[in-house]
Coordinates of C-alpha atoms and ligand atoms in Angstrom, one line a residue:
Chain A
M1 CA 2.4 -25.8 38.3
K2 CA 2.6 -26.9 34.7
K3 CA 4.4 -24.4 32.4
K4 CA 2.1 -22.8 29.9
E5 CA 2.8 -22.7 26.2
V6 CA 5.0 -20.0 24.7
T7 CA 3.1 -17.5 22.6
V8 CA 5.8 -15.0 21.8
K9 CA 9.4 -16.0 21.3
V10 CA 12.1 -13.5 20.4
T11 CA 15.5 -14.9 19.6
D12 CA 18.7 -12.9 19.1
V13 CA 16.9 -10.0 17.5
G14 CA 18.9 -7.0 16.4
M15 CA 17.7 -4.0 14.5
R16 CA 20.0 -1.7 12.5
F17 CA 19.0 1.7 11.2
N18 CA 20.8 3.9 8.9
L19 CA 21.0 7.4 10.4
S20 CA 22.9 9.2 7.6
Q21 CA 22.5 12.9 8.1
E22 CA 22.0 13.5 4.4
K23 CA 19.7 10.8 3.3
V24 CA 20.4 10.2 -0.3
D25 CA 16.9 10.0 -1.8
N26 CA 17.5 11.1 -5.4
L27 CA 19.2 9.3 -8.2
K28 CA 21.6 12.1 -9.2
E29 CA 23.1 12.4 -5.7
Y30 CA 23.2 8.6 -5.4
I31 CA 25.2 8.2 -8.6
I32 CA 27.6 11.0 -7.9
K33 CA 28.2 9.8 -4.4
R34 CA 28.6 6.2 -5.6
I35 CA 31.1 7.2 -8.2
T36 CA 33.1 9.5 -5.8
N37 CA 32.8 6.9 -3.1
Q38 CA 31.0 9.2 -0.7
L39 CA 28.1 6.9 0.3
R40 CA 28.3 6.9 4.0
F41 CA 26.2 4.8 6.1
N42 CA 25.9 5.9 9.7
E43 CA 24.8 2.6 11.1
F44 CA 23.0 2.5 14.4
W45 CA 21.8 -0.5 16.3
A46 CA 18.4 0.3 17.9
L47 CA 18.2 -3.2 19.3
R48 CA 20.8 -5.8 20.0
D49 CA 20.7 -9.4 21.1
I50 CA 17.2 -9.3 22.3
N51 CA 16.0 -12.6 23.8
F52 CA 12.8 -13.3 25.7
E53 CA 9.7 -15.4 25.6
I54 CA 6.2 -14.8 26.9
H55 CA 3.9 -17.6 27.9
K56 CA 0.3 -17.7 27.3
G57 CA -1.6 -15.3 29.5
E58 CA 1.5 -13.5 30.7
R59 CA 1.6 -9.7 30.5
L60 CA 5.0 -8.3 29.8
G61 CA 5.8 -4.6 30.4
V62 CA 8.6 -3.0 28.5
L63 CA 10.3 -0.2 30.3
G64 CA 13.0 2.2 29.2
L65 CA 13.9 5.8 28.5
N66 CA 13.1 7.7 25.4
G67 CA 14.9 6.2 22.4
S68 CA 15.8 3.0 24.1
G69 CA 14.1 0.9 21.5
K70 CA 10.7 0.0 23.0
S71 CA 8.6 1.0 20.0
T72 CA 11.0 -0.6 17.6
L73 CA 10.7 -3.9 19.6
L74 CA 6.9 -3.8 19.5
K75 CA 6.9 -3.0 15.8
I76 CA 9.1 -6.0 15.2
V77 CA 6.9 -8.3 17.2
S78 CA 3.8 -7.1 15.3
G79 CA 5.5 -7.7 12.0
V80 CA 5.6 -4.1 10.8
L81 CA 9.4 -4.0 10.9
K82 CA 11.6 -6.9 9.9
P83 CA 14.6 -7.4 12.2
T84 CA 18.1 -7.1 10.7
N85 CA 18.8 -10.4 12.4
G86 CA 17.2 -12.9 14.7
T87 CA 13.7 -14.3 14.6
V88 CA 10.3 -13.7 16.1
M89 CA 7.7 -16.4 16.6
T90 CA 4.2 -15.5 17.5
K91 CA 1.3 -18.0 18.0
G92 CA -2.3 -16.9 17.3
K93 CA -3.9 -13.7 16.3
V94 CA -1.9 -10.5 17.0
A95 CA -3.6 -7.2 17.5
P96 CA -1.1 -4.4 17.3
L97 CA -2.2 -1.1 18.8
L98 CA 0.7 1.2 17.8
E99 CA 0.0 4.9 17.5
L100 CA -3.7 4.5 17.2
G101 CA -5.5 6.0 14.2
A102 CA -2.4 6.9 12.4
G103 CA -3.3 4.6 9.6
F104 CA -6.6 6.3 8.8
T105 CA -7.3 8.0 5.4
P106 CA -8.0 11.6 6.2
E107 CA -10.5 12.2 3.3
Y108 CA -12.5 9.2 4.4
T109 CA -15.3 9.5 6.9
G110 CA -15.2 7.6 10.2
R111 CA -17.7 5.0 8.8
E112 CA -15.5 4.4 5.7
N113 CA -12.4 4.3 7.8
I114 CA -13.8 1.6 10.1
Y115 CA -14.0 -0.8 7.1
L116 CA -10.7 0.2 5.6
Y117 CA -8.8 0.1 8.9
G118 CA -10.6 -3.1 9.8
A119 CA -9.5 -4.6 6.5
M120 CA -6.0 -3.6 7.1
L121 CA -6.1 -5.4 10.4
G122 CA -7.2 -8.5 8.5
Y123 CA -10.8 -8.5 9.7
P124 CA -13.4 -9.9 7.3
K125 CA -16.3 -7.8 6.1
E126 CA -19.0 -9.8 7.9
L127 CA -17.3 -9.2 11.2
L128 CA -17.2 -5.5 10.6
D129 CA -20.8 -5.4 9.5
E130 CA -21.8 -7.3 12.6
R131 CA -19.9 -5.3 15.1
F132 CA -20.3 -1.9 13.4
D133 CA -22.7 -0.5 15.9
E134 CA -20.7 -1.6 18.8
I135 CA -17.6 0.1 17.3
V136 CA -19.5 3.4 16.9
D137 CA -21.0 3.1 20.4
F138 CA -17.7 2.4 22.0
S139 CA -15.9 5.3 20.2
E140 CA -18.7 7.7 21.3
L141 CA -18.4 9.6 18.1
G142 CA -22.1 9.9 17.5
E143 CA -22.9 11.7 14.3
F144 CA -19.3 12.5 13.7
I145 CA -19.1 9.0 12.2
D146 CA -20.1 10.5 8.9
V147 CA -17.6 13.3 8.9
P148 CA -14.2 13.0 7.2
I149 CA -11.5 12.0 9.7
K150 CA -9.4 15.0 8.8
N151 CA -11.9 17.1 10.8
Y152 CA -11.4 14.9 13.9
S153 CA -9.4 15.8 17.0
S154 CA -6.5 13.5 17.7
G155 CA -8.3 12.1 20.7
M156 CA -11.3 11.3 18.5
K157 CA -9.1 9.5 16.0
A158 CA -7.4 7.5 18.7
R159 CA -10.8 6.5 20.1
L160 CA -12.0 5.2 16.8
G161 CA -8.7 3.4 16.3
F162 CA -8.9 1.7 19.6
S163 CA -12.6 0.8 19.1
V164 CA -11.8 -0.9 15.7
A165 CA -8.7 -2.6 16.8
T166 CA -10.2 -4.2 19.9
I167 CA -13.4 -5.7 18.4
V168 CA -11.8 -9.1 18.1
E169 CA -10.3 -10.9 21.1
P170 CA -6.7 -11.4 20.0
D171 CA -4.4 -14.0 21.4
I172 CA -1.6 -11.4 21.6
L173 CA -2.2 -7.8 22.3
I174 CA 0.5 -5.2 21.7
L175 CA 0.0 -1.8 23.3
D176 CA 2.4 1.1 22.7
E177 CA 1.4 3.9 25.0
V178 CA -2.2 3.7 23.8
L179 CA -3.9 3.5 27.2
S180 CA -2.9 7.1 27.7
V181 CA -5.0 8.5 24.8
G182 CA -8.3 10.2 25.0
D183 CA -9.9 12.0 28.0
K184 CA -10.0 10.5 31.4
K185 CA -13.3 8.9 30.9
F186 CA -12.2 7.1 27.7
K187 CA -8.9 6.2 29.3
R188 CA -10.8 4.4 32.1
K189 CA -13.1 2.7 29.7
S190 CA -10.4 1.5 27.3
E191 CA -8.3 0.2 30.3
R192 CA -11.4 -1.7 31.4
K193 CA -11.8 -3.2 28.0
V194 CA -8.2 -4.3 27.9
M195 CA -8.5 -5.7 31.4
N196 CA -11.4 -7.8 30.3
M197 CA -9.3 -9.3 27.6
F198 CA -6.7 -10.1 30.3
D199 CA -9.2 -12.2 32.1
K200 CA -9.7 -14.2 29.0
G201 CA -6.1 -15.2 28.9
V202 CA -4.7 -12.9 26.3
T203 CA -0.9 -12.4 26.1
V204 CA 0.2 -8.8 26.4
L205 CA 3.2 -6.8 25.4
F206 CA 2.8 -3.4 27.0
V207 CA 4.8 -0.1 26.8
S208 CA 4.1 2.8 29.0
H209 CA 6.0 5.6 30.7
S210 CA 3.7 5.3 33.7
L211 CA 5.4 2.9 36.0
E212 CA 2.3 2.6 38.2
Q213 CA 0.3 1.6 35.1
V214 CA 2.8 -1.0 34.2
M215 CA 2.7 -2.4 37.7
R216 CA -1.1 -2.4 37.7
I217 CA -1.3 -4.2 34.3
C218 CA 1.7 -6.4 33.9
D219 CA 3.1 -9.4 35.8
K220 CA 6.5 -9.5 34.1
A221 CA 8.7 -6.7 32.8
I222 CA 11.9 -6.0 31.0
I223 CA 14.0 -2.9 30.9
L224 CA 15.6 -1.7 27.6
D225 CA 18.6 0.6 27.7
G226 CA 20.4 1.6 24.6
G227 CA 18.8 -1.3 22.7
H228 CA 19.9 -4.0 25.3
I229 CA 17.8 -5.8 27.8
V230 CA 19.4 -4.8 31.1
A231 CA 16.8 -6.4 33.4
K232 CA 14.0 -8.9 33.2
G233 CA 11.8 -10.7 35.6
N234 CA 8.9 -10.1 38.0
V235 CA 7.3 -6.7 37.6
E236 CA 8.0 -5.7 41.2
K237 CA 11.6 -6.5 41.0
V238 CA 12.1 -4.9 37.7
A239 CA 10.2 -1.8 38.7
K240 CA 12.5 -1.3 41.6
I241 CA 15.5 -1.5 39.4
Y242 CA 13.9 1.0 36.9
R243 CA 13.1 3.4 39.7
N244 CA 16.7 3.4 40.8
M245 CA 17.8 3.9 37.2
T246 CA 15.5 6.9 36.6
E247 CA 16.1 8.7 39.9
Chain B
M1 CA 6.4 -24.3 -2.6
S2 CA 5.4 -23.6 0.9
R3 CA 6.2 -19.9 0.4
I4 CA 3.6 -19.9 -2.4
K5 CA 1.1 -21.5 -0.2
T6 CA 1.6 -19.1 2.7
N7 CA 1.3 -16.2 0.2
L8 CA -1.9 -17.6 -1.1
T9 CA -3.5 -18.0 2.4
N10 CA -2.2 -14.5 3.2
F11 CA -3.9 -13.2 0.0
K12 CA -7.2 -14.8 1.0
K13 CA -7.0 -13.2 4.4
Y14 CA -6.5 -9.8 2.8
R15 CA -8.9 -10.1 -0.1
F16 CA -11.3 -7.8 1.6
L17 CA -8.5 -5.2 2.0
L18 CA -7.8 -5.4 -1.7
Y19 CA -11.5 -4.6 -2.3
E20 CA -11.4 -1.8 0.1
L21 CA -8.3 -0.2 -1.3
V22 CA -9.6 -0.4 -4.9
K23 CA -12.9 1.2 -3.7
K24 CA -10.9 3.9 -1.9
N25 CA -8.8 4.8 -4.9
I26 CA -11.9 5.1 -7.2
K27 CA -14.0 6.9 -4.6
L28 CA -11.3 9.5 -3.6
K29 CA -10.5 10.2 -7.3
Y30 CA -14.0 11.5 -7.9
R31 CA -15.0 12.7 -4.5
R32 CA -15.8 16.4 -4.4
S33 CA -16.1 16.6 -8.2
Y34 CA -19.6 17.5 -9.2
L35 CA -19.9 15.1 -12.1
G36 CA -18.1 12.3 -10.2
I37 CA -17.5 9.1 -12.0
L38 CA -19.1 10.6 -15.2
W39 CA -15.7 12.1 -15.8
T40 CA -14.4 8.7 -16.8
L41 CA -16.7 9.1 -19.8
I42 CA -16.5 12.9 -20.5
E43 CA -12.7 13.2 -20.3
P44 CA -11.8 10.7 -23.1
L45 CA -14.7 12.0 -25.2
L46 CA -13.4 15.6 -24.9
T47 CA -9.8 14.7 -25.7
M48 CA -11.0 12.5 -28.6
I49 CA -12.9 15.5 -30.0
V50 CA -9.9 17.9 -29.6
L51 CA -7.4 15.4 -31.0
S52 CA -9.6 14.4 -33.9
V53 CA -10.1 18.0 -34.9
V54 CA -6.5 19.1 -34.4
F55 CA -4.7 16.2 -35.9
G56 CA -7.5 15.4 -38.4
V57 CA -6.3 18.4 -40.3
F58 CA -2.9 16.9 -40.8
F59 CA -3.5 13.2 -40.9
N60 CA -7.0 12.4 -41.7
K61 CA -7.8 11.9 -45.4
G62 CA -11.6 11.6 -45.2
D63 CA -11.8 8.6 -42.8
K64 CA -15.1 8.8 -41.0
Q65 CA -14.0 6.5 -38.3
W66 CA -10.8 8.4 -37.5
P67 CA -12.2 9.5 -34.0
V68 CA -12.5 5.8 -33.1
Y69 CA -8.9 5.3 -34.0
I70 CA -7.9 8.1 -31.7
L71 CA -10.2 7.0 -28.9
T72 CA -9.0 3.4 -28.8
G73 CA -5.3 4.6 -28.6
R74 CA -6.1 7.1 -26.0
L75 CA -8.1 4.8 -23.7
L76 CA -5.5 2.1 -23.7
Y77 CA -2.6 4.5 -23.3
S78 CA -4.2 6.3 -20.4
F79 CA -4.8 3.1 -18.6
F80 CA -1.1 2.3 -18.9
S81 CA 0.0 5.8 -18.0
S82 CA -2.3 6.5 -15.0
G83 CA -1.9 2.9 -13.8
T84 CA 1.9 3.2 -13.7
K85 CA 1.8 6.7 -12.3
T86 CA -0.5 5.9 -9.4
A87 CA 1.4 2.6 -8.8
L88 CA 4.6 4.5 -8.6
R89 CA 3.3 6.6 -5.8
S90 CA 1.4 3.8 -4.1
V91 CA 4.0 2.6 -1.7
S92 CA 5.7 6.0 -0.9
G93 CA 2.2 7.5 -0.5
S94 CA 1.1 4.9 2.0
A95 CA 4.0 5.6 4.4
S96 CA 1.8 6.3 7.4
M97 CA -0.1 3.0 7.0
I98 CA 3.0 0.9 6.2
K99 CA 4.6 2.2 9.4
K100 CA 1.7 1.2 11.6
V101 CA 0.1 -2.0 10.4
Y102 CA 1.5 -5.0 8.7
V103 CA -0.2 -5.6 5.4
P104 CA 1.3 -7.4 2.4
K105 CA 2.8 -4.4 0.6
Y106 CA 2.0 -5.5 -2.9
M107 CA -1.6 -4.7 -2.1
Y108 CA -0.9 -1.1 -2.4
V109 CA 0.5 -1.5 -5.9
I110 CA -2.1 -4.0 -7.2
S111 CA -5.0 -2.1 -5.8
N112 CA -4.0 0.9 -7.9
I113 CA -3.6 -1.1 -11.0
I114 CA -7.0 -2.7 -10.5
S115 CA -8.8 0.5 -9.8
N116 CA -7.3 2.1 -12.9
F117 CA -8.4 -1.0 -14.9
I118 CA -11.9 -0.7 -13.6
I119 CA -12.0 3.0 -14.5
F120 CA -10.7 2.0 -18.0
L121 CA -13.5 -0.6 -18.3
I122 CA -16.1 1.9 -17.4
S123 CA -14.7 4.3 -20.0
L124 CA -15.2 1.7 -22.7
I125 CA -18.8 2.7 -22.6
I126 CA -17.9 5.8 -24.4
L127 CA -16.1 3.8 -27.0
V128 CA -19.2 1.7 -27.6
I129 CA -21.3 4.8 -28.0
V130 CA -18.8 6.5 -30.4
A131 CA -18.3 3.4 -32.4
A132 CA -22.1 2.9 -32.8
V133 CA -22.6 6.5 -33.8
L134 CA -19.8 6.3 -36.4
D135 CA -21.1 3.0 -37.7
V136 CA -18.2 0.7 -36.8
Q137 CA -19.5 -2.8 -37.4
P138 CA -18.7 -5.4 -34.7
T139 CA -17.3 -8.7 -36.0
I140 CA -16.5 -12.1 -34.5
Y141 CA -12.9 -10.8 -34.1
L142 CA -14.1 -8.5 -31.4
L143 CA -13.8 -11.3 -28.9
G144 CA -10.0 -11.2 -29.4
A145 CA -10.0 -7.7 -27.9
I146 CA -9.6 -9.3 -24.5
V147 CA -6.1 -10.5 -25.4
P148 CA -4.3 -7.2 -25.7
L149 CA -6.1 -5.9 -22.6
I150 CA -4.9 -8.8 -20.5
I151 CA -1.3 -8.3 -21.8
L152 CA -1.5 -4.6 -21.1
F153 CA -2.7 -5.3 -17.6
F154 CA 0.4 -7.5 -17.0
I155 CA 2.8 -4.9 -18.5
T156 CA 1.3 -2.2 -16.4
S157 CA 1.5 -4.2 -13.2
G158 CA 5.1 -5.2 -13.8
V159 CA 6.2 -1.6 -14.7
G160 CA 4.1 -0.4 -11.7
M161 CA 5.9 -2.8 -9.3
I162 CA 9.3 -1.7 -10.6
L163 CA 8.5 2.0 -10.3
A164 CA 6.9 1.7 -6.9
T165 CA 10.1 0.0 -5.6
L166 CA 12.4 2.5 -7.1
N167 CA 10.4 5.5 -6.0
V168 CA 10.8 4.5 -2.3
F169 CA 14.6 4.9 -2.7
F170 CA 14.8 7.6 -5.3
R171 CA 12.0 10.2 -5.2
D172 CA 13.0 11.7 -8.6
I173 CA 11.8 8.6 -10.3
D174 CA 8.5 10.3 -10.4
Y175 CA 9.8 13.1 -12.6
I176 CA 11.8 10.8 -14.8
W177 CA 8.8 8.7 -15.4
Q178 CA 6.7 11.6 -16.4
V179 CA 9.1 12.3 -19.2
V180 CA 9.5 8.7 -20.1
S181 CA 5.8 8.1 -20.3
M182 CA 5.4 11.2 -22.5
L183 CA 8.0 9.7 -24.9
I184 CA 6.1 6.4 -24.8
S185 CA 2.9 8.2 -25.7
Y186 CA 4.5 9.7 -28.8
T187 CA 5.5 6.3 -30.0
C188 CA 2.1 4.7 -29.5
A189 CA 0.5 6.1 -32.6
I190 CA -2.4 7.5 -30.7
F191 CA -3.1 10.5 -32.8
Y192 CA -1.3 9.8 -36.0
P193 CA -1.7 6.9 -38.4
T194 CA 0.9 4.2 -38.0
E195 CA 1.9 4.6 -41.7
R196 CA 3.3 8.0 -40.9
L197 CA 5.8 6.5 -38.6
L198 CA 6.5 3.6 -40.9
K199 CA 7.3 6.0 -43.7
S200 CA 9.4 8.2 -41.5
G201 CA 12.2 5.6 -41.0
Y202 CA 11.5 5.4 -37.3
A203 CA 9.3 2.3 -37.6
F204 CA 11.7 0.3 -35.4
V205 CA 10.4 2.1 -32.3
L206 CA 7.0 0.3 -32.8
D207 CA 8.8 -3.0 -32.7
F208 CA 10.0 -2.2 -29.2
N209 CA 6.9 -0.7 -27.8
P210 CA 4.6 -3.3 -26.2
V211 CA 2.0 -0.7 -25.4
Y212 CA 1.7 0.2 -29.0
M213 CA 1.4 -3.5 -29.9
C214 CA -1.6 -3.8 -27.5
I215 CA -3.2 -0.7 -29.0
A216 CA -2.6 -2.0 -32.5
N217 CA -4.2 -5.3 -31.7
F218 CA -7.1 -3.7 -29.9
R219 CA -7.7 -1.6 -33.0
N220 CA -7.5 -4.7 -35.2
T221 CA -10.3 -6.4 -33.4
V222 CA -12.5 -3.5 -32.5
L223 CA -12.1 -1.1 -35.4
Y224 CA -10.9 -3.0 -38.4
G225 CA -12.7 -6.3 -37.8
K226 CA -9.4 -8.1 -38.3
P227 CA -7.8 -11.0 -36.4
L228 CA -5.0 -10.4 -33.9
D229 CA -1.5 -9.8 -35.2
M230 CA 0.1 -12.9 -33.7
Q231 CA 3.6 -11.6 -33.8
Y232 CA 2.5 -8.6 -31.7
V233 CA 0.7 -10.9 -29.3
L234 CA 3.8 -13.0 -28.9
V235 CA 6.3 -10.2 -28.5
S236 CA 4.1 -8.1 -26.2
S237 CA 3.3 -11.0 -24.0
I238 CA 6.9 -12.0 -23.7
I239 CA 7.8 -8.5 -22.7
G240 CA 4.8 -8.4 -20.3
V241 CA 5.9 -11.6 -18.5
V242 CA 9.5 -10.5 -18.3
V243 CA 8.6 -7.1 -16.9
L244 CA 6.2 -8.6 -14.4
L245 CA 8.7 -11.2 -13.2
V246 CA 11.4 -8.5 -12.8
G247 CA 8.9 -6.3 -10.9
I248 CA 7.9 -9.1 -8.6
V249 CA 11.4 -10.2 -7.8
L250 CA 12.6 -6.6 -7.3
F251 CA 9.7 -5.8 -5.1
Y252 CA 10.1 -8.9 -2.9
K253 CA 13.8 -8.4 -2.5
K254 CA 13.4 -4.8 -1.4
Q255 CA 10.1 -4.7 0.4
D256 CA 11.5 -5.2 3.9
K257 CA 13.7 -2.2 3.5
F258 CA 10.8 0.1 2.4
I259 CA 9.9 1.2 5.9
L260 CA 13.4 2.4 6.5
Y261 CA 13.2 4.9 3.7
L262 CA 9.6 6.1 4.1
Ligands
ATP301 N1 12.9 4.4 11.0 C1 13.9 4.8 11.8 N2 15.1 5.2 11.1 C2 16.2 5.5 11.9 N3 16.2 5.4 13.2 C3 15.1 5.0 13.9 C4 13.9 4.6 13.2 N4 13.0 4.3 14.1 C5 13.6 4.4 15.3 N5 14.9 4.8 15.2 C6 15.8 5.0 16.3 O1 15.8 3.8 17.1 C7 15.9 4.2 18.5 C8 14.8 3.6 19.3 O2 13.6 4.2 18.9 P1 12.2 3.8 19.6 O3 11.1 4.6 18.9 O4 12.1 2.3 19.6 O5 12.3 4.3 21.0 P2 11.3 4.2 22.2 O6 11.9 3.4 23.3 O7 10.0 3.8 21.8 O8 11.2 5.7 22.7 P3 10.0 6.6 23.3 O9 10.0 6.3 24.8 O10 10.3 8.0 23.0 O11 8.7 6.2 22.6 C9 15.9 5.7 18.5 O12 17.3 6.2 18.7 C10 15.5 6.2 17.1 O13 16.2 7.3 16.7
MG302 MG1 8.0 4.8 21.5

């Protein structure tokens, strides 16, 4: 079988955070500490030497305990975070679904937020006009669409976020624990929508704490532990290792 | 060169976002206020009346067009002051968005400058009305009024970029800037005649204040029917370009670190 083209390539990526207990965020403190030489940087590498590539149509699950760096990795691939070192190459349109609905403007209504959030995702106005009804339908918000978002429940926000983010068929779909939002009915519906995209050959980067969901959705997987990749390969093989790790 | 090109295609991609952000800033500013956008007209009118009455007692020697003098100064200064103030908070105030979706971050700053500029342009309606009522005759020089406005736009954008960057790292910039912009307002000759300052021996501050230069040139063309003061045009536009370049360079150097401090 002919090898498919690489759509995500992560090379030597490292991410360093500054975890100072007392974050110096005002000028006076900064100057005093600078003069008295007390500026301490508590450096912390959330990711180190990360290397992998995903071929077109592959679905990579990212496993790992809390704080192992999964969300950090997904943020780097989606361009929100810039890695301290290393490079990330992506080919095609990326749709990042990270903490859905967190980018909404609370005072804005659902309707207004569809356009604003859509614009943030880089969608043109015509597309949003055209697909507006579809977004509202899928989110099942009904007449709540003209209510300010601050009056929504978190599930309602997540549903709207999911509906907006998935109107285009992306080449690369990045999912950080988002298929676990909403009630059971919506969960099933959103999973079906994502599965539909899979059939069309989208490349997926998927984080979930549900091992059986990862096994259902992904064909490849990696395990992160303390910011390092400790295992990668076929999802069955990796899942077995992960099960041993967590038990 | 290729960096400029990718920046341009990126800008095209996010043009609609810029429009949406500008719309949001204006909408949210007046949402839930009964008179809504009418406030852009009422507010400068009210301050003009108060300042004309209060300071007219001290400074005005029978000049009928004195309120226009005050109004022009106030309108231009308040574009500068609210533009820089909202730009200052634009990045730190968009933390939740910046952490979730990649968007060129200068969009947050520029959208605030543009929305304040639009509000400023709307508020010019009140200037037209007041000028007509007080019988200010428009001349051909009125066309030159666009020049100080463009220069002021650049100055405000540059200062806004610098403040937005600094405020991510040092949250007390907000308070410092409130004091500084108050000091700037005192040296803009908004509610006193320029001659007062010239006579007082502090005239040199006017030579360092590009905002004042824009106000003075705006008055020349709108109120006095005079041509632009070319020295002021030159100095204020040099300052504007320098400030804008510093702002852009600083912003671009630091923008990847923003997210770590939000
Ligand atoms: N902005 C930040 N500043 C400092 N440290 C951070 C920042 N973001 C993440 N970290 C640290 O990086 C590490 C990895 O975090 P990350 O959110 O990637 O974990 P995760 O694998 O997604 O965990 P979870 O399963 O809980 O979602 C954590 O130790 C966290 O404290
Ligand atoms: Mg996470």
